Coordinates of C-alpha atoms in Angstrom, one line a residue:
M1 CA 15.0 25.3 -13.2
S2 CA 15.9 28.1 -15.4
R3 CA 13.0 31.1 -14.4
K4 CA 15.3 34.1 -16.9
K5 CA 11.9 35.1 -19.6
N6 CA 12.2 33.7 -22.4
H7 CA 9.6 33.3 -25.8
H8 CA 7.6 30.7 -24.2
R9 CA 6.7 32.9 -20.5
R10 CA 2.7 33.5 -21.5
N11 CA 1.4 34.3 -17.9
T12 CA 2.3 37.8 -17.9
D13 CA -1.4 39.0 -16.6
T14 CA -2.1 39.9 -12.3
P15 CA -2.6 36.9 -10.7
S16 CA -6.8 36.5 -9.1
P17 CA -7.0 37.3 -6.2
N18 CA -6.3 34.4 -3.7
H19 CA -3.2 33.8 -5.8
F20 CA -3.8 29.8 -6.4
L21 CA -2.7 28.7 -9.1
P22 CA -6.8 28.6 -10.5
A23 CA -8.5 25.8 -9.7
S24 CA -12.3 27.0 -11.2
R25 CA -13.5 29.2 -14.8
E26 CA -14.1 32.3 -13.2
E27 CA -10.9 32.4 -11.6
M28 CA -9.2 31.8 -14.6
T29 CA -11.1 34.3 -16.1
A30 CA -10.5 36.6 -13.3
R31 CA -6.8 36.4 -14.5
G32 CA -8.3 37.6 -17.3
W33 CA -7.4 34.8 -19.4
D34 CA -9.3 33.0 -22.5
R35 CA -7.8 30.2 -22.5
V36 CA -5.2 27.7 -19.8
D37 CA -1.7 26.1 -21.5
I38 CA -2.2 23.4 -19.0
V39 CA -4.9 21.2 -16.8
L40 CA -2.8 19.3 -14.3
V41 CA -5.4 17.1 -12.6
T42 CA -4.8 15.8 -9.3
G43 CA -7.5 13.0 -7.5
D44 CA -6.3 15.5 -4.0
A45 CA -8.2 18.7 -2.7
Y46 CA -5.9 21.1 -4.3
V47 CA -3.5 22.2 -1.2
D48 CA -1.3 24.6 -3.1
H49 CA 1.8 23.6 -0.7
P50 CA 5.1 21.5 -2.4
S51 CA 4.1 18.5 0.1
F52 CA 2.1 18.0 -2.6
G53 CA 3.2 17.2 -6.3
I54 CA 0.7 18.8 -8.3
A55 CA 1.1 22.0 -6.2
L56 CA 5.0 22.0 -7.1
I57 CA 5.0 20.9 -10.8
G58 CA 2.1 23.7 -10.8
R59 CA 4.2 26.4 -9.0
L60 CA 7.6 25.3 -11.5
L61 CA 5.6 25.8 -14.8
E62 CA 3.9 29.1 -13.5
A63 CA 7.8 30.4 -12.8
N64 CA 8.7 29.1 -16.3
G65 CA 5.7 30.7 -17.8
Y66 CA 3.6 28.7 -18.7
R67 CA -0.8 29.4 -18.1
V68 CA -1.0 26.5 -15.3
A69 CA -5.0 25.2 -14.2
V70 CA -6.0 22.7 -11.2
L71 CA -8.7 19.9 -12.6
A72 CA -8.6 18.5 -8.6
Q73 CA -9.8 15.7 -7.7
P74 CA -13.3 15.7 -10.5
R75 CA -16.2 13.4 -10.4
H76 CA -15.5 10.8 -12.7
D77 CA -18.9 9.4 -13.9
D78 CA -19.0 13.1 -16.5
E79 CA -16.4 13.6 -19.2
E80 CA -17.8 17.7 -18.7
E81 CA -15.6 17.8 -15.8
F82 CA -13.0 17.9 -18.2
R83 CA -13.9 21.4 -20.3
R84 CA -14.1 23.4 -17.1
F85 CA -10.8 24.9 -18.1
G86 CA -11.7 24.4 -21.9
P87 CA -9.2 22.9 -23.7
P88 CA -5.8 23.1 -22.7
R89 CA -3.2 24.8 -25.3
L90 CA -1.0 21.6 -24.1
F91 CA -1.3 19.3 -22.0
F92 CA -2.8 17.8 -19.7
G93 CA -1.2 16.5 -16.4
I94 CA -2.4 13.5 -15.0
S95 CA -2.3 12.8 -11.0
A96 CA -4.1 10.4 -8.6
G97 CA -3.1 12.8 -6.4
N98 CA 0.2 12.1 -3.7
L99 CA -0.9 8.4 -2.4
D100 CA -1.7 5.6 -5.1
S101 CA -4.7 5.3 -5.6
I102 CA -5.6 2.0 -4.2
V103 CA -3.8 2.9 -1.6
A104 CA -5.3 5.4 -0.2
N105 CA -8.4 3.3 -1.6
Y106 CA -8.2 0.2 0.3
T107 CA -6.6 -1.0 3.0
G108 CA -3.5 -4.1 2.8
N109 CA -6.4 -6.2 3.1
A110 CA -7.9 -4.9 0.3
K111 CA -11.4 -3.1 2.9
V112 CA -12.5 -0.3 1.4
R113 CA -11.1 2.7 3.7
D114 CA -13.5 5.3 4.9
I115 CA -11.3 8.3 5.5
D116 CA -9.5 10.6 2.8
S117 CA -7.2 12.4 4.2
Y118 CA -6.8 13.7 1.7
S119 CA -9.5 15.1 0.6
P120 CA -12.3 17.1 2.5
A121 CA -12.4 16.8 6.0
G122 CA -11.4 13.1 5.3
N123 CA -14.6 12.6 3.7
P124 CA -12.7 10.0 0.9
Y125 CA -16.7 10.1 -1.1
F126 CA -18.4 12.8 -2.3
G127 CA -21.2 14.1 -0.2
K128 CA -22.6 11.1 2.2
E129 CA -22.9 8.8 -0.3
R130 CA -21.1 5.9 0.9
Q131 CA -20.9 3.8 -3.2
K132 CA -18.3 3.1 -5.6
K133 CA -19.2 5.5 -7.8
S134 CA -19.4 7.9 -5.2
R135 CA -15.9 8.2 -4.2
R136 CA -13.8 11.4 -4.7
R137 CA -10.6 9.1 -6.1
P138 CA -11.5 6.6 -8.2
D139 CA -9.1 3.2 -8.7
R140 CA -6.4 3.5 -10.7
A141 CA -7.5 7.2 -11.1
S142 CA -4.3 7.8 -14.1
I143 CA -6.6 5.6 -15.4
R144 CA -9.5 6.9 -15.2
Y145 CA -9.1 10.8 -15.7
A146 CA -6.5 9.7 -18.9
S147 CA -10.0 8.3 -20.9
L148 CA -12.0 11.3 -19.8
A149 CA -9.5 13.4 -21.1
R150 CA -9.1 12.1 -24.1
A151 CA -13.1 11.4 -24.2
A152 CA -13.8 15.1 -23.6
Y153 CA -10.8 17.2 -26.0
R154 CA -9.0 13.9 -28.4
D155 CA -6.3 15.9 -30.1
V156 CA -5.6 17.2 -26.6
P157 CA -2.4 15.5 -25.5
V158 CA -2.0 12.9 -22.4
V159 CA 0.9 13.1 -20.1
L160 CA 0.8 11.0 -16.5
G161 CA 2.2 11.6 -13.6
G162 CA 2.5 10.9 -9.6
L163 CA 3.3 8.3 -7.6
E164 CA 0.5 6.1 -9.2
A165 CA 2.2 6.6 -12.4
S166 CA 5.3 6.3 -11.9
L167 CA 5.5 3.0 -9.9
R168 CA 2.5 1.9 -11.7
R169 CA 4.7 2.3 -14.7
F170 CA 5.5 -1.9 -15.8
T171 CA 3.9 -4.8 -15.3
H172 CA 3.3 -5.5 -12.1
W173 CA 1.1 -6.3 -9.3
D174 CA -2.3 -5.1 -7.8
Y175 CA -3.2 -6.2 -4.7
Q176 CA -6.7 -5.2 -4.6
Q177 CA -7.3 -7.8 -7.8
E178 CA -5.1 -9.9 -7.3
K179 CA -3.4 -10.0 -11.1
L180 CA -0.6 -9.3 -13.0
R181 CA -1.7 -5.6 -14.3
N182 CA -0.5 -3.8 -18.0
S183 CA 2.2 -0.3 -17.4
V184 CA 0.2 2.6 -16.4
L185 CA 0.5 3.8 -19.7
A186 CA -0.7 1.5 -21.1
D187 CA -4.2 0.4 -19.9
A188 CA -4.5 4.4 -20.1
K189 CA -3.2 4.7 -23.9
A190 CA -1.8 8.1 -22.9
D191 CA 0.6 9.8 -25.0
L192 CA 3.5 10.1 -22.3
L193 CA 4.5 9.1 -18.4
V194 CA 6.4 11.0 -16.1
Y195 CA 7.9 8.9 -14.1
G196 CA 9.6 10.6 -10.9
M197 CA 10.1 13.7 -8.7
G198 CA 10.1 14.5 -13.2
E199 CA 10.7 18.5 -12.9
R200 CA 13.4 18.4 -15.8
A201 CA 10.7 16.6 -17.9
V202 CA 7.8 18.6 -17.1
L203 CA 9.6 21.5 -18.6
E204 CA 10.6 19.4 -21.8
I205 CA 7.4 18.3 -22.3
A206 CA 5.9 21.9 -22.1
R207 CA 8.4 23.6 -24.1
R208 CA 8.8 20.7 -26.9
L209 CA 4.8 21.2 -27.4
A210 CA 5.3 24.5 -27.4
E211 CA 7.1 24.8 -30.2
G212 CA 5.3 21.0 -32.1
A213 CA 8.9 19.2 -32.1
S214 CA 8.5 15.6 -30.7
L215 CA 8.4 14.6 -27.5
Q216 CA 10.4 11.5 -28.2
G217 CA 13.4 10.8 -26.1
I218 CA 12.6 12.4 -22.8
A219 CA 15.2 11.1 -19.8
G220 CA 12.7 10.8 -17.4
T221 CA 9.7 9.3 -19.8
C222 CA 8.2 6.9 -21.0
E223 CA 7.0 5.8 -24.1
R224 CA 4.5 3.0 -26.5
L225 CA 5.6 1.4 -29.0
T226 CA 4.3 -0.6 -32.1
D227 CA 5.6 -3.5 -32.2
R228 CA 6.6 -1.8 -35.5
E229 CA 8.0 0.8 -33.8
K230 CA 10.5 -1.0 -31.9
E231 CA 12.0 -2.2 -35.0
E232 CA 12.7 1.4 -36.7
R233 CA 13.8 3.2 -33.5
T234 CA 16.6 4.7 -32.8
F235 CA 18.0 4.4 -29.5
A236 CA 20.4 6.0 -26.8
G237 CA 22.2 3.0 -26.2
Q238 CA 21.7 -0.6 -26.4
P239 CA 18.0 -1.1 -23.6
L240 CA 17.9 -4.1 -21.4
T241 CA 15.0 -5.4 -21.6
L242 CA 12.6 -7.3 -19.5
P243 CA 10.9 -9.7 -18.9
S244 CA 7.3 -9.3 -21.3
W245 CA 3.8 -9.9 -18.6
S246 CA 3.5 -12.8 -20.9
E247 CA 6.1 -14.5 -19.2
I248 CA 6.2 -13.3 -15.9
N249 CA 2.2 -14.2 -16.3
N250 CA 3.8 -18.1 -17.3
D251 CA 6.3 -17.4 -14.6
Q252 CA 6.2 -16.0 -11.7
K253 CA 9.9 -15.6 -10.3
K254 CA 10.3 -14.0 -13.8
F255 CA 8.5 -11.0 -12.6
L256 CA 10.8 -10.7 -9.6
E257 CA 13.8 -11.6 -11.8
A258 CA 12.6 -8.2 -13.7
E259 CA 11.9 -6.1 -10.7
A260 CA 16.1 -7.0 -9.6
T261 CA 16.5 -5.0 -13.6
I262 CA 15.1 -2.1 -13.2
D263 CA 16.2 -1.9 -9.4
R264 CA 19.7 -1.8 -10.1
H265 CA 18.8 0.8 -12.9
A266 CA 17.7 3.3 -10.6
R267 CA 21.1 2.6 -8.3
A268 CA 22.8 3.8 -10.5
L269 CA 20.5 6.7 -12.4
S270 CA 21.1 4.4 -15.4
S271 CA 20.4 6.1 -19.1
A272 CA 20.3 3.0 -20.9
P273 CA 16.6 2.9 -22.4
L274 CA 14.5 0.0 -20.7
L275 CA 11.7 -1.8 -22.8
Q276 CA 9.6 -4.5 -21.8
R277 CA 5.9 -5.8 -23.5
Q278 CA 3.1 -6.1 -22.7
Q279 CA 0.2 -8.0 -23.2
S280 CA 0.1 -5.6 -26.7
G281 CA 3.2 -3.2 -27.6
W282 CA 5.9 -2.3 -25.8
L283 CA 7.1 0.2 -22.5
L284 CA 9.6 2.0 -23.8
Q285 CA 11.3 3.7 -19.9
H286 CA 14.7 6.5 -21.1
G287 CA 17.6 6.8 -18.6
W288 CA 16.8 8.9 -15.5
P289 CA 17.2 11.5 -16.0
T290 CA 20.0 14.4 -13.4
P291 CA 19.1 14.5 -10.2
L292 CA 18.0 18.5 -9.1
S293 CA 21.2 20.6 -7.6
Q294 CA 21.0 22.5 -4.2
E295 CA 20.6 25.4 -6.2
E296 CA 17.5 24.2 -8.2
L297 CA 15.7 22.4 -5.2
D298 CA 16.2 25.2 -2.9
A299 CA 14.4 27.9 -5.4
L300 CA 11.7 25.1 -6.4
Y301 CA 11.2 25.5 -2.3
Q302 CA 11.5 29.5 -2.1
L303 CA 7.7 29.5 -4.7
P304 CA 5.0 31.4 -3.8
F305 CA 2.9 28.8 -2.2
T306 CA 0.1 29.9 -0.2
R307 CA 1.0 26.8 2.2
L308 CA -3.4 26.7 2.2
P309 CA -5.6 24.5 0.8
H310 CA -8.4 26.0 -1.6
P311 CA -10.9 27.5 -0.2
E312 CA -13.2 24.8 -2.0
A313 CA -11.8 22.7 -0.4
G314 CA -11.8 23.4 3.1
E315 CA -10.5 21.5 5.4
V316 CA -7.5 18.8 4.6
P317 CA -6.5 16.0 6.9
A318 CA -3.4 16.2 5.3
H319 CA -2.7 19.6 4.9
R320 CA -3.0 19.5 8.7
M321 CA 0.4 17.4 9.5
V322 CA 2.0 18.9 7.0
R323 CA 1.0 22.6 7.4
H324 CA 4.1 23.9 9.8
S325 CA 7.0 21.4 8.3
V326 CA 9.6 22.2 5.8
T327 CA 10.9 19.1 3.7
I328 CA 15.6 19.5 3.8
L329 CA 16.6 16.6 1.8
R330 CA 15.1 14.5 -1.7
G331 CA 16.6 11.2 -1.8
C332 CA 16.9 8.1 0.0
Y333 CA 20.2 5.4 -0.3
G334 CA 18.6 3.0 1.8
N335 CA 16.6 1.0 -0.6
C336 CA 14.4 -0.6 1.9
A337 CA 12.7 -3.9 -0.4
F338 CA 9.4 -2.9 1.4
C339 CA 10.5 1.0 -0.3
A340 CA 9.4 2.7 -3.1
I341 CA 11.7 5.6 -2.7
T342 CA 14.2 5.2 -4.8
R343 CA 12.3 3.6 -7.8
H344 CA 10.6 7.4 -7.2
Q345 CA 12.9 10.1 -6.0
G346 CA 15.8 8.3 -6.8
P347 CA 18.1 6.9 -4.5
M348 CA 20.7 10.5 -4.4
V349 CA 20.4 12.1 -1.3
V350 CA 19.4 15.8 -2.7
S351 CA 20.4 17.9 0.8
R352 CA 18.2 21.9 0.6
S353 CA 21.2 24.8 2.0
S354 CA 20.3 26.0 5.4
F355 CA 19.6 29.7 3.8
S356 CA 16.4 28.4 2.5
V357 CA 14.8 25.6 4.7
L358 CA 15.5 28.4 7.3
A359 CA 13.9 30.9 5.2
E360 CA 10.6 29.0 4.6
I361 CA 10.7 28.6 8.8
R362 CA 10.5 32.2 9.1
Q363 CA 7.4 32.0 6.6
V364 CA 5.7 29.4 9.1
A365 CA 6.0 30.7 11.4
A366 CA 4.9 34.3 10.4
R367 CA 0.8 32.1 9.4
P368 CA -1.4 33.6 12.0
D369 CA -2.0 29.9 12.1
F370 CA 1.8 28.8 13.1
D371 CA 1.5 27.7 17.7
G372 CA 5.7 28.4 17.6
T373 CA 6.3 24.0 16.3
V374 CA 8.1 23.1 13.7
T375 CA 6.0 20.6 13.8
D376 CA 9.2 18.3 11.2
L377 CA 12.2 19.3 9.3
G378 CA 13.2 16.2 7.3
G379 CA 12.1 13.7 4.5
P380 CA 12.5 10.4 3.5
T381 CA 14.8 9.4 5.9
A382 CA 15.9 12.7 8.3
N383 CA 19.0 12.4 9.4
M384 CA 20.2 11.8 5.9
Y385 CA 21.1 15.7 5.3
G386 CA 24.1 16.3 4.3
T387 CA 25.4 13.4 3.9
R388 CA 27.1 12.1 0.1
C389 CA 29.4 10.6 -1.3
T390 CA 32.8 11.0 -2.4
K391 CA 33.6 8.6 -5.7
A392 CA 31.4 7.8 -9.1
C393 CA 29.1 4.8 -7.9
T394 CA 26.4 3.3 -10.1
K395 CA 25.6 0.6 -6.6
R396 CA 23.8 3.6 -4.7
D397 CA 23.6 0.7 -1.2
C398 CA 25.7 2.9 1.1
L399 CA 24.3 1.6 4.2
L400 CA 24.9 -2.9 4.1
P401 CA 26.4 -4.7 4.4
K402 CA 28.4 -2.0 6.6
V403 CA 28.0 1.8 6.2
C404 CA 29.6 3.1 3.1
P405 CA 33.6 4.8 4.0
N406 CA 32.9 6.1 0.5
L407 CA 30.1 7.6 2.2
E408 CA 30.7 11.8 3.9
I409 CA 29.1 11.8 7.3
D410 CA 28.8 15.2 8.8
Q411 CA 26.6 15.2 12.0
G412 CA 27.3 19.6 12.6
V413 CA 25.6 19.9 9.4
F414 CA 22.4 18.7 10.4
L415 CA 23.2 20.0 14.4
E416 CA 24.2 23.9 12.8
L417 CA 20.9 23.4 11.3
L418 CA 18.6 22.6 14.0
R419 CA 20.5 25.4 15.9
A420 CA 19.5 27.8 13.9
A421 CA 15.8 26.8 13.2
A422 CA 15.5 26.4 17.5
K423 CA 16.8 30.5 17.8
L424 CA 14.1 32.5 14.9
P425 CA 12.2 34.1 16.2
G426 CA 8.5 33.3 17.4
V427 CA 9.5 29.3 17.0
E428 CA 9.9 27.3 20.2
H429 CA 10.0 23.9 19.9
V430 CA 11.4 22.3 15.8
F431 CA 10.5 18.4 16.1
V432 CA 12.2 16.1 14.1
S433 CA 9.0 13.5 12.8
S434 CA 10.4 11.8 10.2
G435 CA 12.5 8.7 10.5
L436 CA 15.9 8.1 11.6
R437 CA 18.7 5.7 10.5
M438 CA 20.3 3.7 13.7
E439 CA 23.1 2.8 12.2
L440 CA 24.6 6.0 10.7
L441 CA 23.7 8.0 14.3
L442 CA 25.2 5.6 16.3
R443 CA 28.3 7.7 13.9
T444 CA 26.8 10.8 14.4
P445 CA 26.6 10.9 19.0
E446 CA 26.6 14.4 18.7
L447 CA 23.4 14.9 16.6
L448 CA 22.1 11.6 18.8
R449 CA 21.7 13.6 21.4
Q450 CA 20.8 16.3 20.1
I451 CA 17.8 15.5 18.6
L452 CA 16.9 13.0 21.8
L453 CA 17.1 15.5 23.7
H454 CA 15.6 18.7 22.0
H455 CA 14.3 17.6 19.0
T456 CA 11.7 14.3 19.8
P457 CA 8.6 14.9 20.4
G458 CA 7.6 12.8 23.0
A459 CA 9.0 9.4 22.0
L460 CA 11.4 9.1 19.3
K461 CA 9.9 7.8 16.2
I462 CA 11.6 4.6 15.6
A463 CA 11.2 1.7 12.3
P464 CA 12.9 -1.2 13.7
E465 CA 10.9 -3.7 11.1
H466 CA 11.7 -7.4 12.6
T467 CA 13.7 -8.8 14.9
E468 CA 14.7 -11.6 13.8
D469 CA 18.2 -11.0 10.9
E470 CA 16.5 -13.6 8.5
V471 CA 12.9 -11.3 7.8
L472 CA 15.6 -8.0 8.4
R473 CA 18.0 -9.6 5.4
L474 CA 15.3 -9.8 3.1
M475 CA 14.2 -6.8 3.6
H476 CA 17.7 -5.2 3.7
K477 CA 17.4 -3.8 6.6
P478 CA 21.0 -4.3 9.5
G479 CA 20.0 -6.8 11.2
G480 CA 23.6 -8.4 14.0
G481 CA 22.6 -6.3 17.0
L482 CA 22.2 -2.7 15.6
L483 CA 18.7 -2.1 17.8
E484 CA 19.6 -3.3 21.2
D485 CA 22.6 -1.0 20.2
F486 CA 20.3 1.7 19.4
L487 CA 18.0 1.5 22.7
T488 CA 21.2 1.1 25.1
T489 CA 23.4 4.1 24.1
C490 CA 20.1 6.2 23.8
R491 CA 18.4 4.8 26.9
R492 CA 22.6 6.0 28.2
I493 CA 22.4 9.8 27.0
G494 CA 19.1 10.3 29.7
R495 CA 20.5 8.8 32.5
E496 CA 23.3 11.1 31.8
S497 CA 21.1 13.5 30.9
G498 CA 17.4 12.8 33.7
K499 CA 15.5 12.4 31.1
K500 CA 13.4 9.9 30.3
I501 CA 14.1 7.8 27.2
L502 CA 10.8 6.8 24.9
F503 CA 10.4 4.9 21.8
T504 CA 7.7 4.0 19.4
P505 CA 8.6 1.4 17.8
Y506 CA 7.6 0.2 14.2
F507 CA 7.1 -3.1 12.9
I508 CA 5.7 -4.8 10.1
S509 CA 4.1 -8.6 10.2
S510 CA 3.4 -11.2 7.6
H511 CA 7.4 -10.1 5.0
P512 CA 7.3 -12.2 3.4
G513 CA 10.1 -15.0 4.4
C514 CA 8.1 -14.4 7.4
T515 CA 6.7 -16.5 9.4
V516 CA 4.4 -17.1 13.0
E517 CA 7.5 -18.5 14.6
H518 CA 9.4 -15.2 12.9
M519 CA 6.4 -13.0 15.0
R520 CA 6.1 -15.0 18.2
R521 CA 9.9 -14.6 18.7
L522 CA 10.1 -10.6 17.7
A523 CA 7.5 -10.4 20.6
T524 CA 9.2 -12.1 23.0
E525 CA 12.5 -10.0 22.1
A526 CA 10.3 -6.2 21.8
G527 CA 10.1 -7.4 25.2
R528 CA 13.4 -7.9 26.5
L529 CA 14.5 -4.6 24.8
G530 CA 11.5 -3.2 26.9
L531 CA 10.6 -1.8 23.2
S532 CA 5.8 -1.3 22.9
L533 CA 4.3 -3.4 20.5
R534 CA 1.5 0.1 19.0
Q535 CA 2.7 0.2 15.8
F536 CA 2.2 -1.9 13.2
Q537 CA 1.0 -3.8 10.2
D538 CA 1.1 -5.6 7.6
F539 CA 2.5 -6.0 4.8
T540 CA 0.6 -5.1 1.7
P541 CA 2.3 -5.7 -1.9
T542 CA 2.2 -2.5 -3.6
P543 CA 3.9 -1.9 -6.6
G544 CA 7.5 -1.0 -7.8
T545 CA 9.4 -2.8 -4.6
L546 CA 11.7 -6.4 -4.5
S547 CA 9.3 -6.9 -1.0
T548 CA 5.9 -7.3 -3.7
A549 CA 8.5 -9.5 -6.4
M550 CA 9.5 -11.3 -3.5
Y551 CA 6.4 -12.2 -2.5
L552 CA 5.2 -13.4 -6.1
A553 CA 7.6 -15.2 -6.5
G554 CA 8.0 -17.1 -3.4
C555 CA 11.3 -16.5 -3.7
D556 CA 14.1 -13.9 -2.2
L557 CA 16.6 -12.5 -4.6
K558 CA 19.1 -15.7 -4.3
G559 CA 16.1 -18.2 -6.3
H560 CA 15.3 -19.3 -2.5
P561 CA 12.3 -20.8 -2.4
I562 CA 10.6 -18.4 1.3
A563 CA 7.4 -18.8 3.8
V564 CA 4.3 -16.1 2.1
A565 CA 1.5 -14.8 3.5
R566 CA -0.7 -14.8 0.9
N567 CA -3.8 -14.9 3.0
A568 CA -6.4 -12.9 4.9
G569 CA -6.1 -16.2 7.2
E570 CA -2.1 -15.7 7.0
R571 CA -1.6 -12.2 7.9
R572 CA -3.8 -12.1 10.5
Q573 CA -2.4 -15.9 12.6
Q574 CA 0.6 -13.3 12.7
R575 CA -0.8 -9.7 13.4
S576 CA -2.8 -11.3 16.0
I577 CA 0.7 -12.1 17.9
L578 CA 1.8 -8.3 18.3
E579 CA -2.1 -7.9 19.2
R580 CA -1.9 -10.2 22.6
E581 CA 1.5 -8.9 23.7
L582 CA -0.5 -5.3 23.2
R583 CA -3.4 -6.0 25.0
A584 CA -0.9 -7.8 27.4
L585 CA 0.5 -4.4 27.8
R586 CA -3.3 -2.6 27.8
R587 CA -3.4 -4.2 31.3
K588 CA -0.7 -3.6 33.0

């Protein structure tokens, strides 16, 4: 993460007038460049904001002296698009964007989405033609983009990264095709895959390619190996061998075994290599890189982002959602079974310093479009800000079966940040709109009161996911009356302060192990607790989660059979119970 001058620094030219990374040949030549070092390809519109992964990686590479261009939403039926900047000196960096392309393009029931918040004006198509070939983001974009990059310049290394590549790095289930697929690295035949947030790995890749060195053994990356290469390779530590594609295809309980091993490995931030046989060849994952320090994370967010969509993108809905928000932490130790944050961002929470956060809020407040409201101070789970483990631990499962006594929770750190942010010139409101863990808020009563009374935009968003202990256990979420205790505490605070506290709860139907009877009980219990059923969705078996493995295997982590709603009719039956409840509420 060093920004000191080094022998790789080449980007000493005057930046282009618009201060974006070049997104066209004209912008590249306006900087006086005859060639770029790295072309970053993304399935999103180019938005130069730190909430967009390509912008974050691009600015980091730029700060370390590399000439970087951005190829945003290239047409995927034309390899000439990948010749826009000429052959990059070092590599193509390929990302499907901030979302997995299948999640972006299809609902959980595999119906085509008509809106893409990461595309100009939310239009997922090039122009008005609504055909698959005209989608701005192709299905399995990492594979398609890698193929086009290789066709354009066969000798230029191709590196996959971003959320899609990260979560599809092992054998995985594709819910749109309803089949088991190889690692995306194997299918794309790329040179390397970067998993996780990627900053350390990407800088190391650039450094080695600039020096003509081998890309073998980089922490935070995956390689493809032939049978012969596997036998000849000397590994850094004893590798763990996962069930193969063939074994999983013949016995889907092996998928759960593989995913459980990957999950433990991720939570431990293990340095041990992982091996998995694909349909052809092997996938080798090197160990996790060291998470960024607070100082390094601060430096990342202090890079010179314009915080705007590129002019050619116009208005991008996803940008409007985050333009006045500030990320305050990274990582999550909650380990919800249906969530892939730990698999991608890691299990360690790294919080930015208050100095860095406040400096970014000042930048937001100085913008001409700022209306006085910071829409979110958050991250994966906002009230994990400032928490830390007080001992070395490889389990990193800090909230179940109860909050770990080694978890240090200092509510004053977040309180001070909220109060300081609210006092900044031009700031009228500071909201916390990200997820919040209820069991942690009950342990920080002053912080809970502050958020309820001063930092909640209308209704407090909570995510109990379900009310039934049997389902919550499978979700790896606490039960035992936590939701009722939390609601009681919040309403008491409301009565004492003379403010009516409103809630927007989020529920999941059709999670593995959830039955129609569970949904009926959920509707009854929500009514008893005075909660409206306004936000809910069917469980979607996305890559990289234990819930998806349970969905495919039909059993829990202990091997006990569970009910699984597999087809659209079964899922519709569960969802209809909540929809009927919602219609009843509207009639009232």
